[in-house]
Coordinates of C-alpha atoms in Angstrom, one line a residue:
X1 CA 84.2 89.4 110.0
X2 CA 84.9 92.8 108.6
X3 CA 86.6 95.7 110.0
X4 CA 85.5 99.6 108.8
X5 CA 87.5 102.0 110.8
X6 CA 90.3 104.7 111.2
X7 CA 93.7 103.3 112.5
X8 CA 92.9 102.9 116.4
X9 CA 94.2 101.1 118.8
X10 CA 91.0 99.1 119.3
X11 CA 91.5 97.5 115.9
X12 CA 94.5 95.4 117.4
X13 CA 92.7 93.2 120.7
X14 CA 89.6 92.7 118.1
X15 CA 91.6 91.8 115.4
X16 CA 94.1 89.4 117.4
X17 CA 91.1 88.0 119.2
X18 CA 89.2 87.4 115.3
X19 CA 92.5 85.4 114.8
X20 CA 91.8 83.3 118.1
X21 CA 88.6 82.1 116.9
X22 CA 89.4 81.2 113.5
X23 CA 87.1 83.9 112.4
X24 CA 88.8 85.3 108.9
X25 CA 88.7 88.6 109.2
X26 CA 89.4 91.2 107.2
X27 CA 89.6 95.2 106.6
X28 CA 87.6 97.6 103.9
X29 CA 88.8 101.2 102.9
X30 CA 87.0 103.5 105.1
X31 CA 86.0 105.7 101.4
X32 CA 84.0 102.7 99.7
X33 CA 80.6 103.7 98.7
X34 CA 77.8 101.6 99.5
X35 CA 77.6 99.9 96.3
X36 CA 81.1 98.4 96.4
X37 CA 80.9 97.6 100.1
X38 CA 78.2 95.3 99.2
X39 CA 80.2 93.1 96.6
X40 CA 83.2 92.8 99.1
X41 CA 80.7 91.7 102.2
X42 CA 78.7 89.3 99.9
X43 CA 82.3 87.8 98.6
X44 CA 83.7 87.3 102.2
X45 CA 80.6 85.7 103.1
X46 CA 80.6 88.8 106.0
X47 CA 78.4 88.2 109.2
X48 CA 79.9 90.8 111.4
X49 CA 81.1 94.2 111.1
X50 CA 83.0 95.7 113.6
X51 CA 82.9 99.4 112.8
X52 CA 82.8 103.1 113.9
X53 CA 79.5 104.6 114.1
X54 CA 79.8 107.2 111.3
X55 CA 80.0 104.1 108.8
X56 CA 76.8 102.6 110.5
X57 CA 74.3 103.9 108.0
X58 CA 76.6 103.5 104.5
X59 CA 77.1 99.8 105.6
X60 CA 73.1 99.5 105.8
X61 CA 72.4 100.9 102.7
X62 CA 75.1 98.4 100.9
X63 CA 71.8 96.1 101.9
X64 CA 74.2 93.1 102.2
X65 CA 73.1 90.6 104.4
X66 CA 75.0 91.2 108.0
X67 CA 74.1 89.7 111.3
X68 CA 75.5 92.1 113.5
X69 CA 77.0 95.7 113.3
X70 CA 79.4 96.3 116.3
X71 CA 80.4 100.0 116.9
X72 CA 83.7 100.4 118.7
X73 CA 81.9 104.4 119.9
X74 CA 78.6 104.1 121.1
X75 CA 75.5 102.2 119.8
X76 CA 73.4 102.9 117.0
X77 CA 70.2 101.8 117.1
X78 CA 70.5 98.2 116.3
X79 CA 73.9 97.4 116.9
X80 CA 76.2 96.2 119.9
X81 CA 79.0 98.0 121.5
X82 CA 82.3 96.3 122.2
X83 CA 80.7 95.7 126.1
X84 CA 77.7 93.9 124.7
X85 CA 79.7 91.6 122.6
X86 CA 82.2 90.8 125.5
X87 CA 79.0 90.7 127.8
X88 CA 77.2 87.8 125.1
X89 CA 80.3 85.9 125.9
X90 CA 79.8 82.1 126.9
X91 CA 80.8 81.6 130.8
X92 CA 82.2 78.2 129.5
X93 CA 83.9 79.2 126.7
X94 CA 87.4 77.2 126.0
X95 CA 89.4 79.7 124.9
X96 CA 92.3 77.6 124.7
X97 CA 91.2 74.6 122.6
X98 CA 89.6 77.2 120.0
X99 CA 92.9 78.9 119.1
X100 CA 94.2 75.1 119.3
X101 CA 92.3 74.1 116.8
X102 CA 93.6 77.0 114.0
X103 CA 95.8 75.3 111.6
X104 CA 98.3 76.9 110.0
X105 CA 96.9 76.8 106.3
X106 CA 93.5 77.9 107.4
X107 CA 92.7 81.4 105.7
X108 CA 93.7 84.2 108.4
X109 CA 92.6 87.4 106.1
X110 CA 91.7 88.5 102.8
X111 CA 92.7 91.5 101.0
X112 CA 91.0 93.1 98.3
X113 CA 93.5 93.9 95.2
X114 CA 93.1 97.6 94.1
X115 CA 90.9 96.9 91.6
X116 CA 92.2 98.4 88.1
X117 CA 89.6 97.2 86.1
X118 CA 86.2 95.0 87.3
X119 CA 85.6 94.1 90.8
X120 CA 88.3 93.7 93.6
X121 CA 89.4 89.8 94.3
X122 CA 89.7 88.5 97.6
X123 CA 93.3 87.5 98.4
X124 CA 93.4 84.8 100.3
X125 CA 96.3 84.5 103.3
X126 CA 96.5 82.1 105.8
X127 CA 98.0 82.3 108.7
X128 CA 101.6 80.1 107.5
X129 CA 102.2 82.8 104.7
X130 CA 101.5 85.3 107.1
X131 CA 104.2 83.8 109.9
X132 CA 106.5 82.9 107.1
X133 CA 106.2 87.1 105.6
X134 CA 106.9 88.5 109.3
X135 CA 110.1 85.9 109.5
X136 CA 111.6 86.7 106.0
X137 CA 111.5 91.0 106.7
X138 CA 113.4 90.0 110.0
X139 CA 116.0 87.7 108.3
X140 CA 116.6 90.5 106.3
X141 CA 115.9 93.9 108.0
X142 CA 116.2 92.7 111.4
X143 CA 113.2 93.4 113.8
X144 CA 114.0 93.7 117.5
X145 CA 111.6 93.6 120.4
X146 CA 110.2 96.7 121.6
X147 CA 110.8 98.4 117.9
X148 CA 109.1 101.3 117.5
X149 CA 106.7 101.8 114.0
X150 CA 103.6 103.6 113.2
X151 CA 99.9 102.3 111.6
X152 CA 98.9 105.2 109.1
X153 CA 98.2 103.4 105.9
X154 CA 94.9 102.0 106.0
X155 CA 94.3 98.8 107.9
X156 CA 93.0 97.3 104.5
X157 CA 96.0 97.7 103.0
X158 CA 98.9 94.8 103.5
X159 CA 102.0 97.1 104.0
X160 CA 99.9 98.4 107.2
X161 CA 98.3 95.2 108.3
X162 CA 102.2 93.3 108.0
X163 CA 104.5 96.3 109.6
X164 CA 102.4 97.0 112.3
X165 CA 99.6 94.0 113.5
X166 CA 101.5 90.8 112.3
X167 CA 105.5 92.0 113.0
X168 CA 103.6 93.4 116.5
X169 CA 102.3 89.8 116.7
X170 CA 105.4 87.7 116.5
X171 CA 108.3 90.4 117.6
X172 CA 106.5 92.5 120.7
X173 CA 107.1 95.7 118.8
X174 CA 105.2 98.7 119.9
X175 CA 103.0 100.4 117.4
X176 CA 101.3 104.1 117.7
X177 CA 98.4 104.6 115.0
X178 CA 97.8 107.5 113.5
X179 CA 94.3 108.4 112.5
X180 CA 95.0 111.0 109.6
X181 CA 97.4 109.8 107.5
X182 CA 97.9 113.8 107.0
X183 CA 99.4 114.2 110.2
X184 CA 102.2 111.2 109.9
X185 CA 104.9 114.1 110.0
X186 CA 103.6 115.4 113.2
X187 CA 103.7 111.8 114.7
X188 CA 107.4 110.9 113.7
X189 CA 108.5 113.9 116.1
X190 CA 106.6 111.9 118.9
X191 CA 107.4 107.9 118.3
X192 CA 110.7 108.1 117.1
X193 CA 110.7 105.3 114.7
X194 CA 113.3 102.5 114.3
X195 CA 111.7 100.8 111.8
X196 CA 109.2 102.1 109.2
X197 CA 107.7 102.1 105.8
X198 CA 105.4 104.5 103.6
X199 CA 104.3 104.3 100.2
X200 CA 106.2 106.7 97.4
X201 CA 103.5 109.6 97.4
X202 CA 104.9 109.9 101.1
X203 CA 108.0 109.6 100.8
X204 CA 107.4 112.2 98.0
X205 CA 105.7 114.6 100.3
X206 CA 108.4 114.5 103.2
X207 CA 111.2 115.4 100.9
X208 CA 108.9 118.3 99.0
X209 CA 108.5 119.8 102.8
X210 CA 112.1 119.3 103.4
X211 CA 112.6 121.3 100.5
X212 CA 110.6 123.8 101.1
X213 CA 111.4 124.0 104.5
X214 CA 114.9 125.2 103.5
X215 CA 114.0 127.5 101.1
X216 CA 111.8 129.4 103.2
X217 CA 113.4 129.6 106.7
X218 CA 113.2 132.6 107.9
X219 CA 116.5 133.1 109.7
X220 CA 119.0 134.0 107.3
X221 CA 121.8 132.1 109.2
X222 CA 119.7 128.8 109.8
X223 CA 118.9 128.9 106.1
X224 CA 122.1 129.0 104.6
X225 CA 123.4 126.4 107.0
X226 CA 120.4 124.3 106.0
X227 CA 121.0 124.5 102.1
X228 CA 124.8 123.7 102.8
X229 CA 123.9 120.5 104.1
X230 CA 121.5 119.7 102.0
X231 CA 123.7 121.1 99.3
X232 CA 126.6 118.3 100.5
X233 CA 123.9 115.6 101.1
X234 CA 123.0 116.0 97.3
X235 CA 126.5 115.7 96.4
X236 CA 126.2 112.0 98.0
X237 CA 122.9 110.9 96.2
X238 CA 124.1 112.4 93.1
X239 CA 126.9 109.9 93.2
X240 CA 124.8 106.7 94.9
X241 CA 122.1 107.8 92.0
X242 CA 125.6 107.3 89.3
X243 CA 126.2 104.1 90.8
X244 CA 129.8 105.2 91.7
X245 CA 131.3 105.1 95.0
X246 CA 130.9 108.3 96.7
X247 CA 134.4 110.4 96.8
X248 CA 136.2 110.7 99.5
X249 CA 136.1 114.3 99.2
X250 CA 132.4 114.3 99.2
X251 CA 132.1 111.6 102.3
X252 CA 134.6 114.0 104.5
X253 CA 132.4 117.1 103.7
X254 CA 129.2 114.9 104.1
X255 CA 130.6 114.1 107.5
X256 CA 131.3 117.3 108.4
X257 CA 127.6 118.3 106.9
X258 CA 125.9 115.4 109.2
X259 CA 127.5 117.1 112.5
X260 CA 126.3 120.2 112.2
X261 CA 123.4 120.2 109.9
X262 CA 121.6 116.8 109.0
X263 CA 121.7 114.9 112.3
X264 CA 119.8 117.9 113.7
X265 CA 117.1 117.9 110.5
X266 CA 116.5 113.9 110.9
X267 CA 116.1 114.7 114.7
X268 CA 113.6 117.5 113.6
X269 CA 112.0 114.9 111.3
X270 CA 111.8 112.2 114.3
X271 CA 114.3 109.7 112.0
X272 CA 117.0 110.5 114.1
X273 CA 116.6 106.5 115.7
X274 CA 115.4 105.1 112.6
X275 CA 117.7 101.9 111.9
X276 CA 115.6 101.0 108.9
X277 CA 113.0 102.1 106.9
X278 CA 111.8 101.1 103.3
X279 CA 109.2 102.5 100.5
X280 CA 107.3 100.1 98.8
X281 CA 103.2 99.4 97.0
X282 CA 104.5 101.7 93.8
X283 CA 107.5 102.1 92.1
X284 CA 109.5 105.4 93.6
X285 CA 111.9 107.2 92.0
X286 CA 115.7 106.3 92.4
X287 CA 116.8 109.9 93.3
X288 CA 113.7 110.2 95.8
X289 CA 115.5 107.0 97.8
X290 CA 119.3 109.0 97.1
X291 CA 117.5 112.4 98.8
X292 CA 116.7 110.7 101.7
X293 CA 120.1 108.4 101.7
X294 CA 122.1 111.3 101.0
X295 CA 120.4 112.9 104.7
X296 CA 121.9 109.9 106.7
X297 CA 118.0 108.2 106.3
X298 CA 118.1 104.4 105.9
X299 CA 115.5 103.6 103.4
X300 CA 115.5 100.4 100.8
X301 CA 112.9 100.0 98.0
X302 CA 110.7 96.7 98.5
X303 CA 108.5 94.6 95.8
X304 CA 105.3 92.7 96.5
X305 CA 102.0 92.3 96.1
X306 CA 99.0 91.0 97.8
X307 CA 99.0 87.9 96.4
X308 CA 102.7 87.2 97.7
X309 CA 101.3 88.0 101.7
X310 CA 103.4 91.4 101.0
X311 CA 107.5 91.6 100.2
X312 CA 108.8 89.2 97.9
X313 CA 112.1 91.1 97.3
X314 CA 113.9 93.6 99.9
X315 CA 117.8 94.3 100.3
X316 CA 118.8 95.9 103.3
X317 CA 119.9 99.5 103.0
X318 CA 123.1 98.9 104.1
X319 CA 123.0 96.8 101.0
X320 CA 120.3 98.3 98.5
X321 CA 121.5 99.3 94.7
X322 CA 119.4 102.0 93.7
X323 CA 117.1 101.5 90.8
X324 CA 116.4 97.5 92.5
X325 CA 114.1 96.5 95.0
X326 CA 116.5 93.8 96.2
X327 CA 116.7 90.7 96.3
X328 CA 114.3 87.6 96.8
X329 CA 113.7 87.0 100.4
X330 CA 115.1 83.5 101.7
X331 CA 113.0 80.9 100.9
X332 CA 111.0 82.4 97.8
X333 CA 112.1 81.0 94.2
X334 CA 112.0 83.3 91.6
X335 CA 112.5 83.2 87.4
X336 CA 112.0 85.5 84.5
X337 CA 110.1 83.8 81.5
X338 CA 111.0 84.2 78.3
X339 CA 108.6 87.8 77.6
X340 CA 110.2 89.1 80.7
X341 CA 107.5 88.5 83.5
X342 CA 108.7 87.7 87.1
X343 CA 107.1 84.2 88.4
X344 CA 107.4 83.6 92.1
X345 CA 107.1 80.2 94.0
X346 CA 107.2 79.6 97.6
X347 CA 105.6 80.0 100.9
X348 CA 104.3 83.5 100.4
X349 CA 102.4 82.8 97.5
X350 CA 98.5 82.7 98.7
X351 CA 96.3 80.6 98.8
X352 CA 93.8 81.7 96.3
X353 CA 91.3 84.7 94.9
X354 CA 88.6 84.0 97.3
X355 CA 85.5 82.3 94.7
X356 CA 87.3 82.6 92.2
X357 CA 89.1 79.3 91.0
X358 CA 89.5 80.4 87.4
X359 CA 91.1 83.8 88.0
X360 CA 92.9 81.6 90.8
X361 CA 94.2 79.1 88.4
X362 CA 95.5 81.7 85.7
X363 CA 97.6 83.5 88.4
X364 CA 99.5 80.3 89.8
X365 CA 100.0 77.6 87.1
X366 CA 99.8 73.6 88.3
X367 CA 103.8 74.0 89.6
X368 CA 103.1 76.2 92.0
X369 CA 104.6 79.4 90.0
X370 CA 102.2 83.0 90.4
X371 CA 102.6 85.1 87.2
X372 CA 102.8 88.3 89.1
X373 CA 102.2 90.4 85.9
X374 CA 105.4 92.6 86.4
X375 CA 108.5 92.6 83.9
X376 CA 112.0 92.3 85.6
X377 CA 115.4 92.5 85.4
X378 CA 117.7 90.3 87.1
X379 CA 121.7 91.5 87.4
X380 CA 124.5 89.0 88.1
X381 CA 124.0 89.4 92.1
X382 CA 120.1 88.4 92.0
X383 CA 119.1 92.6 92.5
X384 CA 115.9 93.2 90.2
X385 CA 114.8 95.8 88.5
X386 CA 111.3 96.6 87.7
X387 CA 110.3 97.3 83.9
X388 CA 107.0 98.0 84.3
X389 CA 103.2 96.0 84.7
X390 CA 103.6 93.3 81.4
X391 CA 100.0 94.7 80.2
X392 CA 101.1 98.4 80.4
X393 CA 104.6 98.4 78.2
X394 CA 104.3 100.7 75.7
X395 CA 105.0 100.0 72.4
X396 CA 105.4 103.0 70.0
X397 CA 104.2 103.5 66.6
X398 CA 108.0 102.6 65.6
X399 CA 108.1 99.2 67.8
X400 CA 110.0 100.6 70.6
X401 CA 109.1 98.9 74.0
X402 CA 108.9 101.1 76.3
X403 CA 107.9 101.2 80.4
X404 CA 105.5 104.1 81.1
X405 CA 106.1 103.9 84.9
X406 CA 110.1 104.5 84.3
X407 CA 109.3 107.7 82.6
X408 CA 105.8 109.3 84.7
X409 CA 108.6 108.7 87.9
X410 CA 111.5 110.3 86.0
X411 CA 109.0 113.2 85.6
X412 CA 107.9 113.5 88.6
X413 CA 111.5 113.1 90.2
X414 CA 112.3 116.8 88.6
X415 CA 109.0 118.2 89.6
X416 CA 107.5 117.8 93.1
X417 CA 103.9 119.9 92.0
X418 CA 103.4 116.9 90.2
X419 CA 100.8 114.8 91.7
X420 CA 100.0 112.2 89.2
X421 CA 100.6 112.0 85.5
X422 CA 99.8 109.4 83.0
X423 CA 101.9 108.8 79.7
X424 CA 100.4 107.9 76.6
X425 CA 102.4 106.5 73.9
X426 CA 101.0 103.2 73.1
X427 CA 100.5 103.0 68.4
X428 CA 102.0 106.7 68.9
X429 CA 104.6 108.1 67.1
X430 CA 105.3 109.8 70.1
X431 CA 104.7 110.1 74.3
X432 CA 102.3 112.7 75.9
X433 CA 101.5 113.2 79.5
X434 CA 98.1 113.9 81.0
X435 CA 99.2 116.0 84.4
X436 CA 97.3 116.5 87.6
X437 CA 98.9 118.7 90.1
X438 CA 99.2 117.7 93.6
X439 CA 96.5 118.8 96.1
X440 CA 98.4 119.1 99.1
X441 CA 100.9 121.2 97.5
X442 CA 98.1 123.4 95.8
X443 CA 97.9 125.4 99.1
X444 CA 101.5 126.0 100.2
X445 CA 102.1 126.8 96.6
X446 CA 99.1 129.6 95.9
X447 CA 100.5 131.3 99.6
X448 CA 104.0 131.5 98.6
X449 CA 103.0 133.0 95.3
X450 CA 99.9 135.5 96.9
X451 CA 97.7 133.4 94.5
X452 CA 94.5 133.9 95.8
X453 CA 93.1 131.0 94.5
X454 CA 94.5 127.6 95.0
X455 CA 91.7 125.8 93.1
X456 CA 93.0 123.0 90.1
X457 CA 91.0 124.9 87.3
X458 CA 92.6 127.9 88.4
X459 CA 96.6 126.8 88.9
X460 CA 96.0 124.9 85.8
X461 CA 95.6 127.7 83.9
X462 CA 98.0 130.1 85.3
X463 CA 101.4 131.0 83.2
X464 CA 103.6 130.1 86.2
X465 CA 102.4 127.0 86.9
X466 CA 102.1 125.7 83.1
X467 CA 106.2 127.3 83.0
X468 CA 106.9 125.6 86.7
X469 CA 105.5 122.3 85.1
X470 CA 107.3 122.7 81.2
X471 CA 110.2 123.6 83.0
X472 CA 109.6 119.8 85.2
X473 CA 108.8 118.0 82.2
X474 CA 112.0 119.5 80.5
X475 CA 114.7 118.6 83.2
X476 CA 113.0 114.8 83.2
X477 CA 112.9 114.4 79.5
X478 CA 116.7 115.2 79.8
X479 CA 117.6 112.3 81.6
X480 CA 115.5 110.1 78.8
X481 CA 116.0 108.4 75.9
X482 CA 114.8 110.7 73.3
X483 CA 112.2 108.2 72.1
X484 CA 110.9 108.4 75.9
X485 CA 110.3 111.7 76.4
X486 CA 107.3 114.0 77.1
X487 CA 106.7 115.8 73.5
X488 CA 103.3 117.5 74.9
X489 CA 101.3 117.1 77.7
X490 CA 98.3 119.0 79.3
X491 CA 97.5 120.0 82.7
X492 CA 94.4 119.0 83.6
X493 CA 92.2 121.2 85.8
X494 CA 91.2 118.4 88.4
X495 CA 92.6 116.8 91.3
X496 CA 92.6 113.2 91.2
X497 CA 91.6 111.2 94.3
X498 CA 93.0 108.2 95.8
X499 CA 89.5 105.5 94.7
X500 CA 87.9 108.0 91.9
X501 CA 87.7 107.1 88.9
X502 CA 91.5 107.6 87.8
X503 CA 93.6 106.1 91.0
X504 CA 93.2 103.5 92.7
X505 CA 92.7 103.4 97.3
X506 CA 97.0 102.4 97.0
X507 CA 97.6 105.0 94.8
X508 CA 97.8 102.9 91.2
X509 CA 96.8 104.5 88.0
X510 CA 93.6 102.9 86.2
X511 CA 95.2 103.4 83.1
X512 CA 92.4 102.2 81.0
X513 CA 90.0 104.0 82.7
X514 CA 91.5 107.2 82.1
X515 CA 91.8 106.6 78.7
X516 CA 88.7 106.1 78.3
X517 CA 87.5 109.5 80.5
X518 CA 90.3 111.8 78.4
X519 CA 89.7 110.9 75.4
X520 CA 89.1 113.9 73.8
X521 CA 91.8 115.2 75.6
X522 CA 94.3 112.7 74.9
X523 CA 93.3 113.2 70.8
X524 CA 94.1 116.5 71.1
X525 CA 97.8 115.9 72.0
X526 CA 97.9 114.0 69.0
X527 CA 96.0 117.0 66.6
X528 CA 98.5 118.3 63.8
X529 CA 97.4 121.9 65.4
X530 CA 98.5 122.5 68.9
X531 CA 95.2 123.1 70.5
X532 CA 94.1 125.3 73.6
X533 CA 95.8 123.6 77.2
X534 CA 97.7 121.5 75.1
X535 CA 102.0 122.4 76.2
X536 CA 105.3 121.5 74.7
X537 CA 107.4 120.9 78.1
X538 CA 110.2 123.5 76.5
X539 CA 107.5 126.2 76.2
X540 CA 105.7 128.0 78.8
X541 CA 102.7 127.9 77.4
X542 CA 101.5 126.8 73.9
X543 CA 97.6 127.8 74.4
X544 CA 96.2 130.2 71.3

C-alpha cells in the first residue's frame, strides 16, 4: 500500500491500521513525476494508493498497475473515499487475530533511498528494527509520554516517519503536522515543542531569520538589547565551537544575557520548552549547532541512514562534542576498516533493498556488517566524526585527501545566502565552488536592498551579491587548510530544487550529475584566463 499526501492527520489511523493488517506500507514524495512513480509502485508490488485527490491523475498516468486509488478528500471518478473503504469492511472481520499474526521480522515499510545515481532502492524495515530504533532514541534522549513534536518533513522520509508516527506509536506522544514545511516557524509558536528534529537547511534558515531579525528591528532599544544577547550567546559558541570550556566570565554574562534577552527570543521562537532537539539527514555545520547552543537551544547532531531504520549514532546534548554525531546507540556494533569506512552491525540494520539481493548482498557482507559508504573518525570516548561519503573524497592533483562536504559546510557556515554549493577538486591542482544562492533568502534580500528584481539570473549577476558571496567564500577559506580552500568559484544563475536534477528530495548533492550538467562551466574554473562569471572569493568580481 502506498501513501501520496501532505503531512495530515489522516495519514496516522491509515497508516497504524496498514500496520494492523500486515499490509507493508509505505510513503512517496508528493513532487515525483509520473515516470518515477511508476518504478517505485511496480517495485513495492503496490495495490492500493491512499492519496489526496490532486495526485489522482499523475498516479494514472504512471500507468502502473493499481487496484484501487483511495482519496482521503472526495472521490474522483473511479476511486473510493475513506467511508467506502470502511463501508467494504467484512462484518466478521477478526481484527484481533490479524494484528496477532504480524511477526516481528515481517517487513513493516520501505523507504526509497534518495537516489544519487540510477533508480531509488527499496529499504526494507520490519517492524523489530523499527521497535528496537524508537527504544534506542529514548535510552538516549529520553522520550516521555504526552511529548510534544511536529510532522513537517515529508512522510517518505525516515526522520519524519520515526519522530513523529513510530515514537507516537510506542510513547503516546502528541504530534501536530504541518502541511507546508514553509510555515514550521509559524507552528513552533503554537506546539511548543519538547522534543524535535529538522534537517540542516532548516536549522540553517531559523538562525539566518534570527539574524536578520535582529539586524532589522525596528525599535532602536529592542535592537540593541537583541544584539547584546546575541552578541554574549556568540561569545559561548565561539568557545563550545574551540572545544574549550566556556569562561566563567562568559557563563556569568551569558546568564545574565539568558534573563533578559534569550529566554524571551526562544519563547518567541516556541523552543522555550524544548528539552531536546537534534539535526540530522546531512552533515551541518559545527558553528550552526554552537548558534543555537550558545541561545540556551538543546540541539545534538545525529548519523543514520535508511538502511540503519534511522539513527545509528546520537549523544545527548547535555553530552554532544561538536564536530561528532555521538556515539553508537546501545546495542549497535560499530568498526572502522582499514580505508576508513564505518561498518555497522546490529538490530537496526534492515532487512534488505527490496528485489534486489545483489545490491543487498554488497551492502551487508555474510557477518552481518552494512558498509554504510561513510568515512569516520572514532576519538578515545567512541564520539565519531564524519569525513565525508568514501566515493566523494577528493583527491587533488598533488594526492591530498580531502572531504568535500567539510569544506561546502565551512562555506556556507560564513555565508547564509548560500543555498547550495558544490566543490570540485578531484585530479585538480586546486578547489572551485559551483554556488547557487538560496531561494528563500532571494526575496528578503532583493527588499532590504530595493532590488527590484529578486530573480537568480539577476542576483547572480549583481556586484553586491558576487562581493556579499567573495566576501563568504573568503571568511570560510580562512578557517581552511590552504590546500582546501575555494580558489574560484562561480555563481550560477539558477536555483536548484530539492529532486531536480542537481539535489536530491532530502536535500543530498548528485554530485556526478552536476558534473556532468556544468561541465563547461566547471572547465572554465580551470581556464588559464579568468573567464566571464568566473570569481576569485578575495575579489568582488573578476568578470571582463
Amino acid at each position: 500500500m502506498s501513501l501520496m499526501m501532505a503531512n495530515r492527520v489522516e495519514f496516522y489511523p491509515l497508516e497504524v491500521g496498514a500496520q494492523h493488517v500486515g499490509a507493508i506500507s509505505f510513503s512517496v514524495y508528493n513532487t515525483l513525476p509520473a515516470e518515477q512513480l511508476v518504478y517505485l509502485f511496480d517495485n513495492a508490488d503496490t495495490k492500493v494508493i491512499m492519496c489526496e485527490a490532486q495526485y489522482v491523475e499523475r498516479i494514472r498516468a504512471s500507468g502502473a498497475d493499481i487496484e484501487h486509488i483511495v482519496c482521503l478528500d472526495g472521490a474522483p471518478d473511479g476511486t473510493l473515499s475513506v467511508d467506502d473503504l470502511i463501508a467494504a469492511g467484512a462484518d466478521d472481520f477478526d481484527f484481533e487475530a490479524s494484528w496477532r499474526a504480524v511477526q516481528a521480522d515481517d517487513v513493516a515499510t520501505l523507504i526509497y533511498t534518495s537516489g544519487t545515481t540510477g533508480n531509488p532502492k527499496g529499504v526494507e524495515m520490519t517492524h523489530a528494527n523499527l521497535l528496537f530504533q524508537a527504544y534506542a532514541i529514548n535510552d538516549v534522549l529520553g522520550v516521555q509520554f504526552g511529548d510534544r513534536t511536529t510532522s513537517f518533513l515529508p512522510t517518505a522520509h525516515i526522520a519524519d516517519r520515526m519522530g513523529a508516527l513510530y515514537v507516537q506509536e510506542v510513547f503516546g506522544t502528541q504530534v501536530t503536522t504541518v502541511s507546508d514545511a514553509r510555515a514550521i516557524a509559524g507552528a513552533l509558536a503554537d506546539v511548543r515543542p519538547t522534543t524535535w528534529g529538522a534537517v540542516p537547511r532548516v536549522w540553517e534558515k531559523l538562525k539566518a531569520a534570527i539574524e536578520f531579525a535582529s539586524a532589522n528591528e525596528p525599535d532602536e532599544t529592542k535592537r540593541m538589547g537583541l544584539q547584546w544577547g546575541l552578541g554574549v550567546a556568540a561569545k559561548k559558541a565561539e568557545a563550545l565551537v574551540g572545544g574549550s570550556p566556556v569562561p566563567d566570565d562568559v557563563a556569568a554574562e551569558w546568564a545574565q544575557a539568558d534573563e533578559l534577552v534569550l529566554s524571551k527570543l526562544r519563547a518567541k521562537l516556541g523552543l522555550d520548552e524544548l528539552r531536546w532537539a537534534v539535526s540530522g539527514a546531512a552533515p551541518i555545520p559545527k558553528e550552526t549547532l554552537a548558534f543555537f547552543l550558545g541561545l540556551g537551544i538543546p540541539i545534538a547532531e545525529v548519523w543514520g541512514m535508511s538502511e540503519l531504520s534511522c539513527i545509528a549514532t546520537v549523544a545527548h546534548p547535555s553530552e554532544t562534542r561538536l564536530g561528532t554525531v555521538g556515539k553508537l546507540v546501545p546495542g549497535m556494533e560499530g568498526r572502522i576498516a582499514e580505508d576508513g569506512e564505518f561498518l555497522v552491525r546490529g538490530p537496526l540494520v534492515m532487512k534488505g533493498y527490496r528485489k534486489e539481493a545483489k545490491k543487498t548482498a554488497e551492502a551487508v557482507d555474510a557477518d552481518g556488517w552494512l558498509h554504510t559508504g561513510d568515512v569516520m573518525e572514532a576519538d578515545e570516548d567512541g564520539f565519531l566524526k564524519i569525513v565525508d561519503r568514501k566515493k566523494e573524497l577528493i583527491i587533488n592533483a598533488a594526492g591530498k585527501n580531502m572531504s568535500p562536504a567539510n569544506i561546502e559546510n565551512t562555506i556556507k557556515a560564513a555565508c547564509p545566502l548560500i543555498g547550495v554549493m558544490l566543490v570540485v577538486g578531484d585530479a585538480r591542482p586546486y578547489n572551485t565552488a559551483l554556488i547557487v544562492l538560496d531561494a528563500e533568502s532571494a526575496g528578503p534580500y532583493s527588499a532590504q536592498r530595493g532590488l527590484a528584481d529578486d530573480s537568480p539570473e539577476t542576483l547572480a549577476s549583481h556586484p553586491d551579491v558576487i562581493s556579499e558571496i567573495a566576501a563568504g567564500v573568503a571568511d570560510g577559506n580562512a578557517k581552511l587548510s590552504k590546500v582546501e580552500q575555494i580558489k574560484r568559484f562561480r555563481l550560477l544563475p539558477t536555483f536548484w530544487e530539492p529532486g531536480g536534477d542537481e539535489i536530491t528530495l532530502t536535500m543530498k548533492l548528485k554530485r556526478k550529475p552536476i558534473h556532468e550538467k556544468y561541465g563547461p562551466e566547471i572547465e572554465e574554473l580551470y581556464a588559464s584566463e579568468i573567464v566571464e562569471a568566473v570569481h576569485e572569493p578575495k575579489a568582488t568580481s573578476t568578470a571582463q
